[in-house]
XYZ file of N, CA, C and O in Angstrom:
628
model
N 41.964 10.289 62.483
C 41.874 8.978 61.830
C 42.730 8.982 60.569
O 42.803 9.985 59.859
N 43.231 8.105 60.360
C 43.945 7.580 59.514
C 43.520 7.695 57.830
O 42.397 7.249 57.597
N 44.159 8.154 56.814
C 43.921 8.378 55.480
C 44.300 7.616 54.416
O 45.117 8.005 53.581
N 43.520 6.091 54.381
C 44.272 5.377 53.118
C 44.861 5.688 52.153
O 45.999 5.375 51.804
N 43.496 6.854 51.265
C 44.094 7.037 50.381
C 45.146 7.964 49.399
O 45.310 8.311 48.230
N 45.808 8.115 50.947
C 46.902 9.220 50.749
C 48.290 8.044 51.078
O 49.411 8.419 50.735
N 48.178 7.034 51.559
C 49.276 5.784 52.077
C 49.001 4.955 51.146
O 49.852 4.066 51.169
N 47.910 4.714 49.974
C 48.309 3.492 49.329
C 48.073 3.907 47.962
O 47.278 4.809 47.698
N 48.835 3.184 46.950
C 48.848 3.266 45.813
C 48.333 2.114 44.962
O 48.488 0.943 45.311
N 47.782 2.431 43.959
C 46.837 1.174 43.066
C 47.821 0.256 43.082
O 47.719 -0.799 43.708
N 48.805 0.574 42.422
C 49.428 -0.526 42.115
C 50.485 -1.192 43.283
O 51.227 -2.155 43.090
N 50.363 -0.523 44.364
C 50.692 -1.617 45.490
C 50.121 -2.395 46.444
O 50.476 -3.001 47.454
N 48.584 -2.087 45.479
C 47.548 -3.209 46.113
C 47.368 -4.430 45.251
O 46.741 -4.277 44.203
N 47.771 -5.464 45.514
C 47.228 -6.831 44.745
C 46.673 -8.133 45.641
O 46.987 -8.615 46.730
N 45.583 -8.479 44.504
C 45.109 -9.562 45.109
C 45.228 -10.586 44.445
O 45.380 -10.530 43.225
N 45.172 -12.016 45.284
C 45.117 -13.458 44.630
C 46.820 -13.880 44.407
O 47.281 -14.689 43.602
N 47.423 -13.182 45.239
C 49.014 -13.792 44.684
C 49.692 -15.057 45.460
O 49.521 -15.226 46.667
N 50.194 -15.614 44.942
C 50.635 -17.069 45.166
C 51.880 -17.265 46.153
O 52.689 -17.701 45.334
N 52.234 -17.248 46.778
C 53.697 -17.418 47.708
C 53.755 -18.604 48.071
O 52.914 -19.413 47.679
N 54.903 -18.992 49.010
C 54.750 -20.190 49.995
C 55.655 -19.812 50.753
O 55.988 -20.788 51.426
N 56.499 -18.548 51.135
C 57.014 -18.614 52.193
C 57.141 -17.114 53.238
O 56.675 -16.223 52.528
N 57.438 -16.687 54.178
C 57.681 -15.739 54.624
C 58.160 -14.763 54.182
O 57.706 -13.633 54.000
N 59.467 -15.379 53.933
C 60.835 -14.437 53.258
C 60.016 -13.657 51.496
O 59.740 -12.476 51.285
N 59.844 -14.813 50.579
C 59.351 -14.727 49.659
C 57.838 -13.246 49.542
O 57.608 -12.449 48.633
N 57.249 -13.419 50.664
C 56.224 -12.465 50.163
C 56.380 -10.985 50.929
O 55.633 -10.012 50.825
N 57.438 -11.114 51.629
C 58.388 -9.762 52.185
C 59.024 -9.312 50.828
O 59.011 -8.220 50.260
N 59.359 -10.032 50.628
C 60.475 -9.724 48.671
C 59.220 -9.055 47.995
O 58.972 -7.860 47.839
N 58.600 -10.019 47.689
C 57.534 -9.003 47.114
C 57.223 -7.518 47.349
O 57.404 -6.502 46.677
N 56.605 -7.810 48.739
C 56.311 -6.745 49.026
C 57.299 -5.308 48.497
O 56.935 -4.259 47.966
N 58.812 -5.849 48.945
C 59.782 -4.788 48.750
C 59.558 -4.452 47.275
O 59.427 -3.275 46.940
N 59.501 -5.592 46.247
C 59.471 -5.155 45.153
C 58.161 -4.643 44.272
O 57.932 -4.661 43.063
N 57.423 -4.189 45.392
C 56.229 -3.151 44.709
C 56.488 -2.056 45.531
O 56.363 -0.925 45.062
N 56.887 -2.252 46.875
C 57.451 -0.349 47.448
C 58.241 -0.228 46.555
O 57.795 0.616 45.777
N 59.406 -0.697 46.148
C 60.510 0.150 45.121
C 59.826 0.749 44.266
O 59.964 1.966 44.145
N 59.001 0.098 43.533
C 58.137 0.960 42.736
C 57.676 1.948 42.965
O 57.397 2.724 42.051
N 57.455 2.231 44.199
C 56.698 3.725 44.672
C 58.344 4.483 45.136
O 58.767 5.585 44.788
N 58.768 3.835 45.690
C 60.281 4.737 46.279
C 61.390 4.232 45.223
O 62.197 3.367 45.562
N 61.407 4.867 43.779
C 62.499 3.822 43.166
C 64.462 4.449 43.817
O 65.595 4.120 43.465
N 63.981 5.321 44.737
C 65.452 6.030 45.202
C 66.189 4.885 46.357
O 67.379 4.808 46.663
N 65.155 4.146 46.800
C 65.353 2.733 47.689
C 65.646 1.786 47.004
O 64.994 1.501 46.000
N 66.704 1.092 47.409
C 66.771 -0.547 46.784
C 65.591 -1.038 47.266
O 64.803 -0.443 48.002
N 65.454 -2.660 46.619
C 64.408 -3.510 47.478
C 65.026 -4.201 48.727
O 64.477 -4.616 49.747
N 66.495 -4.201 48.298
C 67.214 -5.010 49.866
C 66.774 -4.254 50.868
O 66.405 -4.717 51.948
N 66.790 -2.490 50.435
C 67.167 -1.855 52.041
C 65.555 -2.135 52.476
O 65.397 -2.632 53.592
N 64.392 -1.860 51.700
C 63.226 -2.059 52.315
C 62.710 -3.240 53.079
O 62.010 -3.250 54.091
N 63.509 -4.846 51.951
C 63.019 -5.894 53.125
C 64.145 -5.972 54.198
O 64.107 -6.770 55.134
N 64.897 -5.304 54.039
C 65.815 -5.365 55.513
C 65.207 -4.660 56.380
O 65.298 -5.100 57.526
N 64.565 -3.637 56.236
C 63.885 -2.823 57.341
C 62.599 -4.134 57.893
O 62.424 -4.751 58.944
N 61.960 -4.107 56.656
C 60.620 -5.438 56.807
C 61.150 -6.568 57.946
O 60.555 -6.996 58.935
N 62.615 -6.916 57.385
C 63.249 -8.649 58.230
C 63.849 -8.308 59.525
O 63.856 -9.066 60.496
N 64.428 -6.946 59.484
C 64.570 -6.379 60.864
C 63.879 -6.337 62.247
O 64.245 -6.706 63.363
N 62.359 -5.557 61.619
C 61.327 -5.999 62.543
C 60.513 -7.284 62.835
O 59.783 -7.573 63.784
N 60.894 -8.010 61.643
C 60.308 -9.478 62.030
C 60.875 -10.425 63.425
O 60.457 -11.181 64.301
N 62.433 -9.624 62.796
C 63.305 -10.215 63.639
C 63.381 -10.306 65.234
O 63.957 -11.127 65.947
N 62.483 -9.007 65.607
C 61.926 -8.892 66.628
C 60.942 -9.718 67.255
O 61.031 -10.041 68.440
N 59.916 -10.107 66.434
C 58.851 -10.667 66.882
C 57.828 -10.834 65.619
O 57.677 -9.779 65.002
N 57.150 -11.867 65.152
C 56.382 -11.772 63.943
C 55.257 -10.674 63.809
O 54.469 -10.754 64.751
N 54.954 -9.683 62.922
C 53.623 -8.793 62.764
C 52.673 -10.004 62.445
O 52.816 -9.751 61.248
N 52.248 -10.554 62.438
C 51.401 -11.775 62.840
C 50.548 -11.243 63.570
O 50.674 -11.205 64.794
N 49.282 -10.620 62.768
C 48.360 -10.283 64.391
C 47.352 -11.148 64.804
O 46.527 -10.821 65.658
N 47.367 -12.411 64.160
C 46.172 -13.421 64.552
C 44.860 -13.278 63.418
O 44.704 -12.146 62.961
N 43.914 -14.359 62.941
C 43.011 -13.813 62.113
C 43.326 -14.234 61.181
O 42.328 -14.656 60.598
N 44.778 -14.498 60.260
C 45.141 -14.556 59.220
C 45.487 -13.514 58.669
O 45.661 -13.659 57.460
N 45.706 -12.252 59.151
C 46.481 -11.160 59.189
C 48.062 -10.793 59.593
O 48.411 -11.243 60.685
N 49.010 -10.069 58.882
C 49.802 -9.563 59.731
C 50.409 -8.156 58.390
O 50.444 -7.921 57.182
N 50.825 -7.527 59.890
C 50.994 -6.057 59.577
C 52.797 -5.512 59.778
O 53.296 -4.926 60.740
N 53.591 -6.060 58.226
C 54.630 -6.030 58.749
C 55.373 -4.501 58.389
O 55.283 -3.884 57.328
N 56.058 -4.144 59.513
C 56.409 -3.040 59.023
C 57.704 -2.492 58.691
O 58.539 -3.216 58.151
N 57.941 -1.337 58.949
C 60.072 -0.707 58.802
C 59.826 0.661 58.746
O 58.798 1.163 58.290
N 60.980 1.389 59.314
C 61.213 2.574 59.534
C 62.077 2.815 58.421
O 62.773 1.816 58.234
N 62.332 3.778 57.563
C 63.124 4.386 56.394
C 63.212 5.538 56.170
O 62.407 6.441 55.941
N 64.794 5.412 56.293
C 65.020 6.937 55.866
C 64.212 7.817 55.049
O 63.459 8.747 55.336
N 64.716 7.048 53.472
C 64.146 7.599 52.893
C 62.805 8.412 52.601
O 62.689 9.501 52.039
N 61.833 7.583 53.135
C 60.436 7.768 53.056
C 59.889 8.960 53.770
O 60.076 9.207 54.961
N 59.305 9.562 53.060
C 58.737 10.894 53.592
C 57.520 11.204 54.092
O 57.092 12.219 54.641
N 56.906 9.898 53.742
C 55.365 10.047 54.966
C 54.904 8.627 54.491
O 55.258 8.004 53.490
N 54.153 8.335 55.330
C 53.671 6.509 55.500
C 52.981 6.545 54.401
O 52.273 7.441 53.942
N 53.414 4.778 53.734
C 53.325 4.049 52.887
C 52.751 2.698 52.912
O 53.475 1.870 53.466
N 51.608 2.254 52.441
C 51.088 0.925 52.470
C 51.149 0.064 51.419
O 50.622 0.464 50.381
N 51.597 -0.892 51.414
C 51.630 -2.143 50.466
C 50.399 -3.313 50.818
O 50.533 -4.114 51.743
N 49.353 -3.282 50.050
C 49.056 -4.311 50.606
C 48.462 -5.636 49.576
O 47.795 -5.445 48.558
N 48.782 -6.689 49.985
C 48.682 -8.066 49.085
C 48.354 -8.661 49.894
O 48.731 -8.546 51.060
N 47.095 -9.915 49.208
C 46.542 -10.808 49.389
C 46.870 -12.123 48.661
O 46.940 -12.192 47.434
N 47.053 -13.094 49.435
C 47.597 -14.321 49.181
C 46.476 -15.036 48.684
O 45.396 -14.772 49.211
N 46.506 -15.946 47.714
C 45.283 -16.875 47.383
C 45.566 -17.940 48.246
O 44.721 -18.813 48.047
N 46.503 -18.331 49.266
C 46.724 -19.673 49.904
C 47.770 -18.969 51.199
O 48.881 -18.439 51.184
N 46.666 -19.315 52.382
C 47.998 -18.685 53.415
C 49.004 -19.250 53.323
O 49.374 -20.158 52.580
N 49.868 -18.247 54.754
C 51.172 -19.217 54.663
C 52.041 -19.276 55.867
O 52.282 -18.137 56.268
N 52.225 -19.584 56.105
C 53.289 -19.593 57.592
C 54.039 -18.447 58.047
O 55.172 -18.311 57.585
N 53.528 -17.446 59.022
C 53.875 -16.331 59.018
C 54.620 -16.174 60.585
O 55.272 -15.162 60.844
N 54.448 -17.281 61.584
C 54.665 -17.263 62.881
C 53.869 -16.407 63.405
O 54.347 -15.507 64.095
N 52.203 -16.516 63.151
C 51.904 -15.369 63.599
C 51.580 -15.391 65.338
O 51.651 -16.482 65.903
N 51.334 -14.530 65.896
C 50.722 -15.060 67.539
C 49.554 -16.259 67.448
O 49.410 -16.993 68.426
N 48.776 -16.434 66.335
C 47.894 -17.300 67.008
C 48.321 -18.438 66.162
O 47.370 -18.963 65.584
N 49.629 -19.042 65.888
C 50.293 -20.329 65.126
C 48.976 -20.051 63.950
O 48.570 -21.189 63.716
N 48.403 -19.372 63.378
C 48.072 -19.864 62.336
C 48.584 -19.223 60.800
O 49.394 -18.302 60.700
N 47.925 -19.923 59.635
C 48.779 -19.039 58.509
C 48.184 -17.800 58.290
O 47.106 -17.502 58.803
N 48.957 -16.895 57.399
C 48.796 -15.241 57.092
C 48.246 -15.302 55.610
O 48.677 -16.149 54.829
N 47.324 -14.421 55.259
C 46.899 -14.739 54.215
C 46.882 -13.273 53.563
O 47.331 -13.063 52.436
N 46.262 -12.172 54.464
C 46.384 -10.602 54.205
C 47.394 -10.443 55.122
O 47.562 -10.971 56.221
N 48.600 -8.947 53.983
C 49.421 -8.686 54.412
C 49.289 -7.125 53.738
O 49.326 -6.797 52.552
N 49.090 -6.133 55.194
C 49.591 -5.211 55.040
C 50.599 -4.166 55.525
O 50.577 -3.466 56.538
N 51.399 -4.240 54.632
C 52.809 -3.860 55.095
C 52.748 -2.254 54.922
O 52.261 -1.728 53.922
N 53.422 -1.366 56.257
C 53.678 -0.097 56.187
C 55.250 0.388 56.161
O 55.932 -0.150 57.033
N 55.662 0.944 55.648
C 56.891 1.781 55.921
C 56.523 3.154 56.119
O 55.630 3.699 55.469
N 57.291 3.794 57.126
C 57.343 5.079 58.048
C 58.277 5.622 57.933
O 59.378 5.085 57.818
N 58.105 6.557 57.937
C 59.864 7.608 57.864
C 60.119 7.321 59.350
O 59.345 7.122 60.286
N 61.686 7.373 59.248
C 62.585 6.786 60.834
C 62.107 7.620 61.603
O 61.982 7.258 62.773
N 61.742 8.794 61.289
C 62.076 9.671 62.251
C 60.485 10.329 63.312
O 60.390 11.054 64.302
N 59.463 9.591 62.426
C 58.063 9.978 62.915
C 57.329 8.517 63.753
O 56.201 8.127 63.452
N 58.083 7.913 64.695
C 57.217 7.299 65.827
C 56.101 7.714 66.492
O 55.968 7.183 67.595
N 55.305 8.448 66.195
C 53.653 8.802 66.718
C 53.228 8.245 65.523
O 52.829 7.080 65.512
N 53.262 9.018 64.363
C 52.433 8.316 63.064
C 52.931 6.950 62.646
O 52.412 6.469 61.638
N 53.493 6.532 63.025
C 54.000 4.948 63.170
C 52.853 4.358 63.800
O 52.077 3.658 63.148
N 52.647 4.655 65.356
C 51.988 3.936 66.003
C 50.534 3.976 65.748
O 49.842 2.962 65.658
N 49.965 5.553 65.603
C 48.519 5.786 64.808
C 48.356 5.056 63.842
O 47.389 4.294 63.868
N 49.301 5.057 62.617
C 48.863 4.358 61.700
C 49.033 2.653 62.011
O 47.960 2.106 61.754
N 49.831 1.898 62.378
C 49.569 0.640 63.025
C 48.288 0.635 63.895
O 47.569 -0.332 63.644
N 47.946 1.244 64.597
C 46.515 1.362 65.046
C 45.423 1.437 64.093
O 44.557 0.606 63.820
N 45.613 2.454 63.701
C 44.463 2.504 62.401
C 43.977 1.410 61.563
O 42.802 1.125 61.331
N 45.397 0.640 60.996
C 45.353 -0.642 60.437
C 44.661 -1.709 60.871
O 43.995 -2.464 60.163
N 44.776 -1.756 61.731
C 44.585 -3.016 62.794
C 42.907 -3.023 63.064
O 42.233 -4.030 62.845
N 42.291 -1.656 63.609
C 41.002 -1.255 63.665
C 40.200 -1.513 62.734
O 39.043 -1.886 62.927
N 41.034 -1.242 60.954
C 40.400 -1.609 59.849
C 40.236 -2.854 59.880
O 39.124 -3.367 59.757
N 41.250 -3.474 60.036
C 41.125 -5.073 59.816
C 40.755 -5.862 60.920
O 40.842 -7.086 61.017
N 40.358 -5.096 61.699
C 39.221 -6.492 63.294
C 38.090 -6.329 62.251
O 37.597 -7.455 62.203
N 37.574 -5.726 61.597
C 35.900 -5.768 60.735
C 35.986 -7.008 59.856
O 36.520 -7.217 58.767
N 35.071 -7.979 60.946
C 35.402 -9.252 59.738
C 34.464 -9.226 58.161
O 34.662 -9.730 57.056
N 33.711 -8.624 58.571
C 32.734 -8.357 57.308
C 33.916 -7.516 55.743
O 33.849 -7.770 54.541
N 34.869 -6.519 56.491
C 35.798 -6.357 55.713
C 36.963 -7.295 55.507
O 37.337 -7.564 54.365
N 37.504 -7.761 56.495
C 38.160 -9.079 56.171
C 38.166 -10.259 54.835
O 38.906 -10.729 53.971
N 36.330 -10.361 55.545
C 35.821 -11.569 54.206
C 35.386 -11.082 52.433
O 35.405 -11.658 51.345
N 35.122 -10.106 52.788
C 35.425 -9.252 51.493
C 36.666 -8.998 50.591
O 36.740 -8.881 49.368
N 37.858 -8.936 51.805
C 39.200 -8.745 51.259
C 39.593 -10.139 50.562
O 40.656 -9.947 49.972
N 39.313 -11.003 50.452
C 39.404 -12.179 50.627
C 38.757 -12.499 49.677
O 39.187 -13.627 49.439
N 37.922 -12.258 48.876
C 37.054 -12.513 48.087
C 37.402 -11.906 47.000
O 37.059 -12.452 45.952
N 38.088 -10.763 46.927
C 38.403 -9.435 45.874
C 39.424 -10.648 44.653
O 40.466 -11.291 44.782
N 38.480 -10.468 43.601
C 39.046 -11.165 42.528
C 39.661 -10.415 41.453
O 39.875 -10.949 40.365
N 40.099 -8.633 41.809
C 40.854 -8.477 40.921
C 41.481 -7.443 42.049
O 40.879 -7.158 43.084
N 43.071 -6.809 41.614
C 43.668 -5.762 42.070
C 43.009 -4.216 42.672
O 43.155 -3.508 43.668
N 41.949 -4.198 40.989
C 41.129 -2.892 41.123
C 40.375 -2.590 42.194
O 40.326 -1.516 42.793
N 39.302 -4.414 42.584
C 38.638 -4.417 43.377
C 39.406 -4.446 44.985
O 39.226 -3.495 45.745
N 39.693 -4.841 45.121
C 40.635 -4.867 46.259
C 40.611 -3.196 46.666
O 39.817 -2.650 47.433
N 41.401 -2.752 46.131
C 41.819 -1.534 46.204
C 40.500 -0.628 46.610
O 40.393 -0.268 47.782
N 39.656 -0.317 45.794
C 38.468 0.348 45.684
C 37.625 0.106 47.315
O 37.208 0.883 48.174
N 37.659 -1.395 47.164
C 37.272 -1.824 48.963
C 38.235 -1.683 50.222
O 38.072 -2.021 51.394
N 39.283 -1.073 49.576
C 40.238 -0.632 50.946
C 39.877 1.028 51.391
O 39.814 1.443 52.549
N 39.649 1.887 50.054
C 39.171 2.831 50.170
C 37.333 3.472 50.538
O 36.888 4.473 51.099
N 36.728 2.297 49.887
C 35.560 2.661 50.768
C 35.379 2.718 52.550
O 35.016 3.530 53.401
N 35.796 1.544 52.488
C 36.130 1.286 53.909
C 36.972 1.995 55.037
O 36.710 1.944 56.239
N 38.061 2.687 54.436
C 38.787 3.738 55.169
C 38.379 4.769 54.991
O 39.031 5.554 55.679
N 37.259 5.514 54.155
C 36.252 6.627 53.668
C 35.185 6.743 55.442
O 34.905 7.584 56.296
N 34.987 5.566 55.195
C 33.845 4.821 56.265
C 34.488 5.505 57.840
O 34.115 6.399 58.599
N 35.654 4.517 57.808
C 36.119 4.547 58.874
C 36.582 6.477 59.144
O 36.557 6.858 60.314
N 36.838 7.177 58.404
C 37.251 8.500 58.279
C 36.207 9.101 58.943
O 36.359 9.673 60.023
N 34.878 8.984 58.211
C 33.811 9.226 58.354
C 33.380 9.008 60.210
O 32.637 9.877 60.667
N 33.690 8.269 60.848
C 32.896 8.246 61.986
C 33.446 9.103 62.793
O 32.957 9.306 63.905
């Protein structure tokens, strides 16, 4: 099972942030991984991010989507994750808007822990009881703290 809190960092968890578009909260995103990878631009990260969109939306239905990218640079999986105070149009599979977004980057070269950890993710987030909680988290700290109980949890079984 999967180890949050070895993939996410405080400060690339935030909640309550404001967007209105696709592109826009991919940028973001890039510009809190740089922070953790400052040896990466933010272009090359949302190019990896717009790459795979480009494929097909991480849109997993729910008001979720899980967007991701493969990078060189990166030396073992990385989570970004932000919460929108107002969804937003994400194309997701079920036409509706995205509101939690957690974004992974993977080193290019490790496709098994790619797919585990996209699994893992996904498992966390069908728990709507964690969902509606995420959703509720009125500060960064809290957010965070409830990503890690919960992946403690999930470790645990």
């Amino acid at each position: 099972m999967m180890n949050l809190t070895s993939m996410l960092a405080e400060n690339c968890t935030k909640s309550a942030v404001l967007f209105n578009s696709k592109k826009r909260i991919l940028e973001y995103i890039a510009e809190l991984a740089h922070q953790q990878l400052p040896d990466m631009t933010e272009y090359s990260i949302l190019e990896a991010l717009m790459t795979r969109e480009k494929l097909g939306s991480t849109g997993i239905g729910g008001g979720i989507a899980i967007p991701h990218g493969k990078l060189k640079c990166v030396t073992q999986p990385m989570l970004v994750f932000v919460v929108s105070k107002e969804a937003i149009p994400f194309d997701a599979i079920d036409n509706q808007p995205v509101d939690i977004f957690c974004a992974i980057l993977i080193p290019e070269d490790q496709c098994q822990a790619h797919l585990s950890t996209l699994a893992g993710i996904a498992r966390l987030l069908s728990q709507k009881e964690l969902t509606k909680k995420i959703r509720h988290a009125e500060t960064n700290q809290q957010l965070y703290q409830l990503l890690l109980e919960y992946s403690a949890m999930e470790t645990a079984k």
